[in-house]
Short mmCIF file of C-alpha atoms in Angstrom, two decimals:
data_model
loop_
_atom_site.label_atom_id
_atom_site.label_comp_id
_atom_site.label_asym_id
_atom_site.label_seq_id
_atom_site.Cartn_x
_atom_site.Cartn_y
_atom_site.Cartn_z
CA MET A 190 -13.03 3.39 -8.94
CA LYS A 191 -11.75 6.77 -7.84
CA SER A 192 -13.40 6.19 -4.45
CA LYS A 193 -11.10 3.20 -3.88
CA LEU A 194 -8.10 5.43 -4.40
CA LEU A 195 -9.41 7.78 -1.75
CA ALA A 196 -9.82 4.85 0.61
CA PHE A 197 -6.06 4.42 0.67
CA CYS A 198 -4.49 7.75 -0.11
CA LEU A 199 -6.70 10.30 1.62
CA LEU A 200 -6.13 8.96 5.11
CA VAL A 201 -6.15 12.37 6.72
CA THR A 202 -9.36 13.59 5.11
CA LEU A 203 -11.28 10.36 5.62
CA ALA A 204 -10.37 9.90 9.25
CA ALA A 205 -11.24 13.50 10.01
CA GLN A 206 -14.66 12.89 8.48
CA GLY A 207 -15.16 9.75 10.56
CA GLN A 208 -15.36 7.48 7.53
CA MET A 209 -12.79 4.90 8.69
CA LEU A 210 -14.42 2.21 10.81
CA ASN A 211 -13.49 -1.14 12.30
CA ASP A 212 -14.47 -4.02 10.05
CA SER A 213 -16.94 -6.47 11.54
CA PRO A 214 -16.71 -9.27 12.17
CA PHE A 215 -12.97 -9.40 12.82
CA ASP A 216 -11.59 -12.58 14.34
CA ALA A 217 -8.99 -11.55 16.93
CA ASN A 218 -8.61 -15.13 18.16
CA VAL A 219 -5.12 -16.58 18.36
CA ALA A 220 -5.01 -20.34 17.77
CA HIS A 221 -1.91 -20.94 19.87
CA PRO A 222 -1.34 -18.04 22.28
CA LYS A 223 2.24 -17.32 23.20
CA TYR A 224 1.27 -16.60 26.82
CA SER A 225 -1.46 -17.76 29.15
CA LYS A 226 -4.32 -15.27 29.37
CA GLY A 227 -3.23 -12.17 31.25
CA LYS A 228 0.23 -13.57 31.99
CA GLY A 229 2.24 -11.99 29.17
CA PRO A 230 4.26 -8.78 29.17
CA LYS A 231 2.60 -5.44 29.85
CA VAL A 232 2.05 -3.43 26.67
CA LEU A 233 1.23 0.28 26.66
CA PHE A 234 -0.76 1.77 23.80
CA ASP A 235 0.06 5.46 23.86
CA LYS A 236 -2.94 7.80 23.83
CA GLY A 237 -1.20 10.89 25.14
CA HIS A 238 -0.06 12.43 21.86
CA TYR A 239 -3.20 12.79 19.74
CA ASN A 240 -2.77 9.23 18.48
CA PHE A 241 -5.86 9.37 16.29
CA ILE A 242 -5.83 5.64 15.43
CA VAL A 243 -6.22 4.96 19.15
CA ASP A 244 -8.64 7.84 19.72
CA MET A 245 -10.94 6.62 16.92
CA GLY A 246 -10.91 3.03 18.21
CA LEU A 247 -9.05 1.74 15.15
CA ALA A 248 -6.30 0.27 17.34
CA LYS A 249 -8.79 -1.97 19.18
CA PRO A 250 -8.36 -4.95 16.80
CA LEU A 251 -4.62 -5.00 17.51
CA MET A 252 -5.30 -4.67 21.23
CA ASP A 253 -7.73 -7.58 21.02
CA VAL A 254 -5.18 -9.71 19.16
CA ALA A 255 -2.52 -8.87 21.72
CA ALA A 256 -4.85 -9.71 24.60
CA ALA A 257 -5.83 -13.00 22.94
CA ASP A 258 -2.11 -13.80 22.72
CA GLY A 259 -1.80 -13.31 26.48
CA TYR A 260 -0.37 -9.79 26.61
CA ARG A 261 -1.56 -7.41 29.31
CA VAL A 262 -2.84 -4.44 27.33
CA HIS A 263 -3.01 -0.94 28.80
CA VAL A 264 -4.10 2.35 27.22
CA ASP A 265 -2.95 5.55 28.88
CA SER A 266 -2.34 9.21 28.07
CA LEU A 267 0.29 10.26 30.59
CA LYS A 268 3.46 11.97 29.46
CA PHE A 269 6.54 9.80 29.14
CA THR A 270 8.78 9.77 32.21
CA LYS A 271 11.31 7.24 33.46
CA ALA A 272 9.02 6.09 36.29
CA TYR A 273 5.98 5.83 34.05
CA LEU A 274 7.69 3.83 31.29
CA ALA A 275 9.31 1.46 33.78
CA LYS A 276 5.94 -0.23 34.27
CA TYR A 277 5.94 -1.67 30.75
CA LYS A 278 7.87 -4.14 28.62
CA MET A 279 6.56 -2.80 25.31
CA ILE A 280 5.15 0.49 24.03
CA VAL A 281 3.08 0.93 20.86
CA ILE A 282 2.98 4.42 19.37
CA PHE A 283 0.47 4.78 16.55
CA PRO A 284 0.92 7.96 14.46
CA ALA A 285 1.25 10.83 16.92
CA MET A 286 0.51 14.48 16.31
CA PRO A 287 0.91 17.80 18.15
CA PHE A 288 -2.78 18.68 17.82
CA LYS A 289 -6.14 16.97 17.45
CA PHE A 290 -6.42 15.07 14.20
CA GLY A 291 -8.31 17.05 11.57
CA SER A 292 -8.06 20.38 13.40
CA LYS A 293 -5.25 21.57 11.08
CA SER A 294 -4.22 20.51 7.60
CA GLN A 295 -0.46 20.89 8.04
CA VAL A 296 2.17 20.25 10.70
CA THR A 297 4.62 23.12 10.94
CA ASP A 298 6.87 23.68 13.97
CA GLU A 299 4.58 22.30 16.68
CA THR A 300 6.02 19.83 19.21
CA THR A 301 4.51 16.35 19.45
CA PHE A 302 6.85 14.96 22.12
CA THR A 303 8.76 17.16 24.53
CA PRO A 304 12.55 16.77 24.66
CA ASP A 305 12.22 15.26 28.13
CA GLU A 306 9.74 12.67 26.86
CA LEU A 307 12.00 11.67 23.99
CA THR A 308 14.95 11.33 26.35
CA ALA A 309 12.90 9.19 28.75
CA LEU A 310 11.74 6.95 25.89
CA HIS A 311 15.25 6.69 24.42
CA ASP A 312 16.69 5.70 27.80
CA TRP A 313 13.88 3.22 28.47
CA VAL A 314 14.54 1.39 25.18
CA SER A 315 18.30 1.54 25.69
CA GLU A 316 17.85 -0.14 29.05
CA GLY A 317 15.76 -3.02 27.67
CA GLY A 318 12.33 -1.76 26.58
CA SER A 319 10.69 -2.66 23.26
CA LEU A 320 9.15 -0.03 21.01
CA LEU A 321 6.75 -0.40 18.09
CA MET A 322 6.17 2.91 16.29
CA PHE A 323 4.43 3.99 13.11
CA ASP A 324 5.10 6.68 10.55
CA GLU A 325 2.55 7.77 7.91
CA HIS A 326 2.54 9.78 4.72
CA ALA A 327 2.58 13.59 4.80
CA PRO A 328 1.68 15.59 6.76
CA ILE A 329 1.94 13.11 9.64
CA ASP A 330 5.56 12.26 8.85
CA LYS A 331 6.63 15.71 9.99
CA SER A 332 4.97 15.26 13.37
CA VAL A 333 6.86 12.04 14.19
CA THR A 334 10.23 12.92 12.66
CA PRO A 335 11.83 13.88 16.03
CA LEU A 336 10.62 10.57 17.53
CA PHE A 337 12.15 8.47 14.75
CA ASN A 338 15.31 10.57 14.67
CA LYS A 339 15.81 9.86 18.38
CA PHE A 340 16.32 6.22 17.39
CA ARG A 341 18.60 7.05 14.44
CA ILE A 342 15.89 6.59 11.81
CA GLN A 343 15.36 9.17 9.09
CA LEU A 344 12.02 9.81 7.39
CA SER A 345 11.18 11.00 3.91
CA ILE A 346 8.47 13.65 3.61
CA GLY A 347 5.66 12.84 1.19
CA ILE A 348 4.17 9.53 0.07
CA VAL A 349 6.06 6.49 -1.23
CA SER A 350 5.24 5.28 -4.74
CA ASP A 351 6.72 2.51 -6.89
CA SER A 352 5.96 2.22 -10.59
CA LEU A 353 7.06 -1.44 -10.74
CA ASN A 354 6.25 -3.06 -7.38
CA TYR A 355 2.64 -2.40 -6.48
CA GLU A 356 -0.61 -4.34 -6.19
CA THR A 357 -1.80 -4.58 -9.80
CA LYS A 358 -5.25 -6.06 -9.17
CA PHE A 359 -6.72 -2.66 -8.34
CA THR A 360 -7.70 -0.67 -11.43
CA ILE A 361 -7.36 2.73 -9.80
CA PRO A 362 -5.33 5.91 -10.38
CA ASN A 363 -2.12 6.23 -8.37
CA LYS A 364 -2.24 2.56 -7.42
CA GLU A 365 1.56 2.71 -7.37
CA THR A 366 1.31 3.72 -3.67
CA LEU A 367 -0.01 0.23 -2.79
CA LEU A 368 3.44 -1.30 -2.41
CA LYS A 369 4.04 -5.05 -2.53
CA PHE A 370 6.58 -6.78 -0.29
CA THR A 371 6.63 -10.50 -1.08
CA ARG A 372 8.95 -13.46 -1.17
CA SER A 373 8.52 -13.62 -4.93
CA ASN A 374 9.53 -10.01 -5.68
CA GLY A 375 12.42 -10.10 -3.20
CA LEU A 376 11.37 -6.96 -1.32
CA LEU A 377 10.27 -8.90 1.78
CA ASN A 378 13.24 -9.77 3.96
CA THR A 379 12.82 -13.48 4.70
CA ASP A 380 15.85 -13.80 6.99
CA HIS A 381 14.45 -12.23 10.14
CA PRO A 382 12.54 -13.86 13.03
CA ILE A 383 9.56 -11.58 12.38
CA THR A 384 9.08 -12.85 8.83
CA GLN A 385 10.15 -16.41 9.64
CA GLY A 386 7.88 -16.82 12.66
CA GLU A 387 8.53 -19.08 15.62
CA LYS A 388 6.43 -22.07 14.54
CA THR A 389 5.23 -23.82 11.43
CA GLY A 390 2.54 -21.79 9.72
CA GLU A 391 3.78 -18.42 11.00
CA GLN A 392 5.87 -17.58 7.94
CA ILE A 393 5.17 -14.24 6.24
CA ASN A 394 4.82 -14.41 2.46
CA ASN A 395 2.70 -11.53 1.20
CA ILE A 396 2.41 -7.96 2.47
CA MET A 397 0.82 -4.95 0.82
CA GLY A 398 1.40 -1.45 2.18
CA TYR A 399 -1.53 0.94 2.20
CA SER A 400 0.50 3.96 1.10
CA GLY A 401 2.68 5.61 3.75
CA GLY A 402 6.07 7.14 4.35
CA GLY A 403 9.64 6.00 3.79
CA LEU A 404 12.32 5.12 6.35
CA THR A 405 16.09 4.81 6.43
CA GLY A 406 17.94 3.45 9.43
CA ALA A 407 21.57 2.34 9.45
CA GLY A 408 22.07 -0.58 11.81
CA TYR A 409 18.50 -1.86 11.45
CA THR A 410 17.31 -4.87 9.45
CA ASN A 411 15.26 -3.77 6.45
CA LEU A 412 12.08 -5.88 6.51
CA PHE A 413 10.19 -4.08 3.72
CA LYS A 414 12.73 -3.02 1.12
CA LEU A 415 12.01 -0.19 -1.29
CA SER A 416 13.18 -0.97 -4.80
CA PRO A 417 15.28 1.37 -6.99
CA SER A 418 12.06 2.32 -8.78
CA ALA A 419 10.46 3.68 -5.57
CA THR A 420 10.10 7.45 -5.32
CA ILE A 421 8.82 10.01 -2.81
CA LYS A 422 5.92 12.01 -4.23
CA LYS A 423 4.15 15.14 -3.11
CA TYR A 424 1.22 14.64 -0.77
CA SER A 425 -1.17 17.01 0.99
CA GLY A 426 0.52 20.22 -0.08
CA SER A 427 3.96 19.30 1.24
CA ALA A 428 6.89 19.37 -1.16
CA PRO A 429 8.50 15.90 -1.15
CA SER A 430 11.93 15.64 0.41
CA GLY A 431 14.46 13.07 1.52
CA THR A 432 15.19 9.57 0.36
CA ALA A 433 14.28 6.20 1.81
CA ASN A 434 15.06 2.51 1.37
CA SER A 435 12.40 0.92 3.58
CA GLN A 436 8.87 0.84 4.91
CA GLY A 437 9.76 -1.50 7.76
CA LEU A 438 12.79 -1.65 10.06
CA ALA A 439 13.63 -3.85 13.03
CA GLY A 440 16.67 -3.87 15.23
CA LYS A 441 18.28 -3.78 18.63
CA PHE A 442 18.81 -0.42 20.29
CA GLY A 443 21.07 -0.66 23.29
CA LYS A 444 19.60 -3.45 25.40
CA GLY A 445 16.16 -2.96 23.86
CA LYS A 446 14.44 -3.40 20.49
CA VAL A 447 12.70 -1.19 17.95
CA VAL A 448 10.30 -1.95 15.11
CA ALA A 449 9.46 1.05 12.93
CA LEU A 450 6.91 0.95 10.10
CA GLY A 451 6.09 3.50 7.43
CA ASP A 452 2.37 2.76 7.45
CA CYS A 453 -0.01 1.79 10.26
CA ASN A 454 -3.02 0.48 8.33
CA GLY A 455 -1.80 -3.11 8.22
CA PHE A 456 -2.04 -3.25 12.02
CA THR A 457 -5.71 -2.26 11.98
CA ALA A 458 -8.78 -4.14 10.73
CA MET A 459 -10.78 -1.35 9.19
CA TYR A 460 -12.85 -0.42 6.20
CA VAL A 461 -13.59 2.81 4.44
CA MET A 462 -17.05 3.52 3.04
CA ILE A 463 -17.26 6.17 0.34
CA LYS A 464 -20.28 6.56 -1.90
CA SER A 465 -21.49 3.06 -0.94
CA VAL A 466 -18.14 1.46 -1.84
CA LYS A 467 -16.59 -0.57 0.99
CA PHE A 468 -12.84 -1.15 0.98
CA SER A 469 -11.20 -3.21 3.72
CA ALA A 470 -7.61 -2.79 4.89
CA GLY A 471 -5.58 -4.54 7.55
CA MET A 472 -5.39 -7.76 9.51
CA GLN A 473 -8.75 -9.11 8.35
CA VAL A 474 -7.84 -9.08 4.64
CA ALA A 475 -7.07 -12.70 3.77
CA ASP A 476 -4.90 -11.83 0.75
CA TYR A 477 -2.15 -10.46 2.99
CA ASP A 478 -0.36 -11.70 6.10
CA TRP A 479 -0.81 -8.66 8.32
CA LYS A 480 -2.37 -10.43 11.30
CA GLN A 481 0.45 -12.96 11.48
CA PHE A 482 2.98 -10.20 10.89
CA ALA A 483 1.52 -8.25 13.83
CA LEU A 484 1.74 -11.33 16.06
CA ASN A 485 5.29 -12.12 14.96
CA THR A 486 6.27 -8.52 15.65
CA LEU A 487 4.87 -8.66 19.19
CA HIS A 488 6.63 -11.99 19.77
CA TRP A 489 10.00 -10.69 18.61
CA LEU A 490 9.68 -7.53 20.68
CA SER A 491 8.82 -9.46 23.82
CA ILE A 492 11.84 -11.80 23.89
#
């Protein structure tokens, strides 16, 4: 059972070893697309900042879902400038780093985004753009802290754990990092368009986080609330620091919108194979509502 723990909590090591793969088959079909094929807003998936989830192909299921929903999906690696960003309605930034994933074990004082890039992105959102960005547990949280701070969101450093609100069906050590956000435990905010959905059958009821980092953002709606029993623990050699009250925030920023999540695995459709044990995580797992949550997020960001 220890291998199942590694599937969730050793994200850095596993990805560097190439042991995280897209699950197959994954049904990216959308029963009732929001837009006609190729007629929806243009969405940029950033690949210019060592976004390893994109580099490894693990973002493809989300791209396929977005395309099936009518969005015009683009992947590019250019630096952020006002002219470049103006081409898009929405930007998706999977965990970004200042160096190639796996080449170093710790993020120190390296720069992931230049000050000019952050200013361009800030201004683009303020003027009406929509941003979806992902944090992760240490050491990745350090690499994206300036990005989140630019949008008045603070990050904890470490990995979020909760001794009372976690997925109990897994008999593994440290399972307290598999946080549960549901209607029944009250930690899923049910009063937001993303969790309500636009149509019958789009309601979000059950979400499980696959470890990750913690967020705090005054002025944002807290979608995934951390309970009083949640703590920030040491991970990957980094001393834990900071506090947090969320793993999912959504809100308006100027004329634009921001959705910030503490964990990216729910927006994938992957599995991890360790010692012949397969563990699936993401939109293809029927027990959780990640695929619908991803669609609802795109819908809210595009209106």
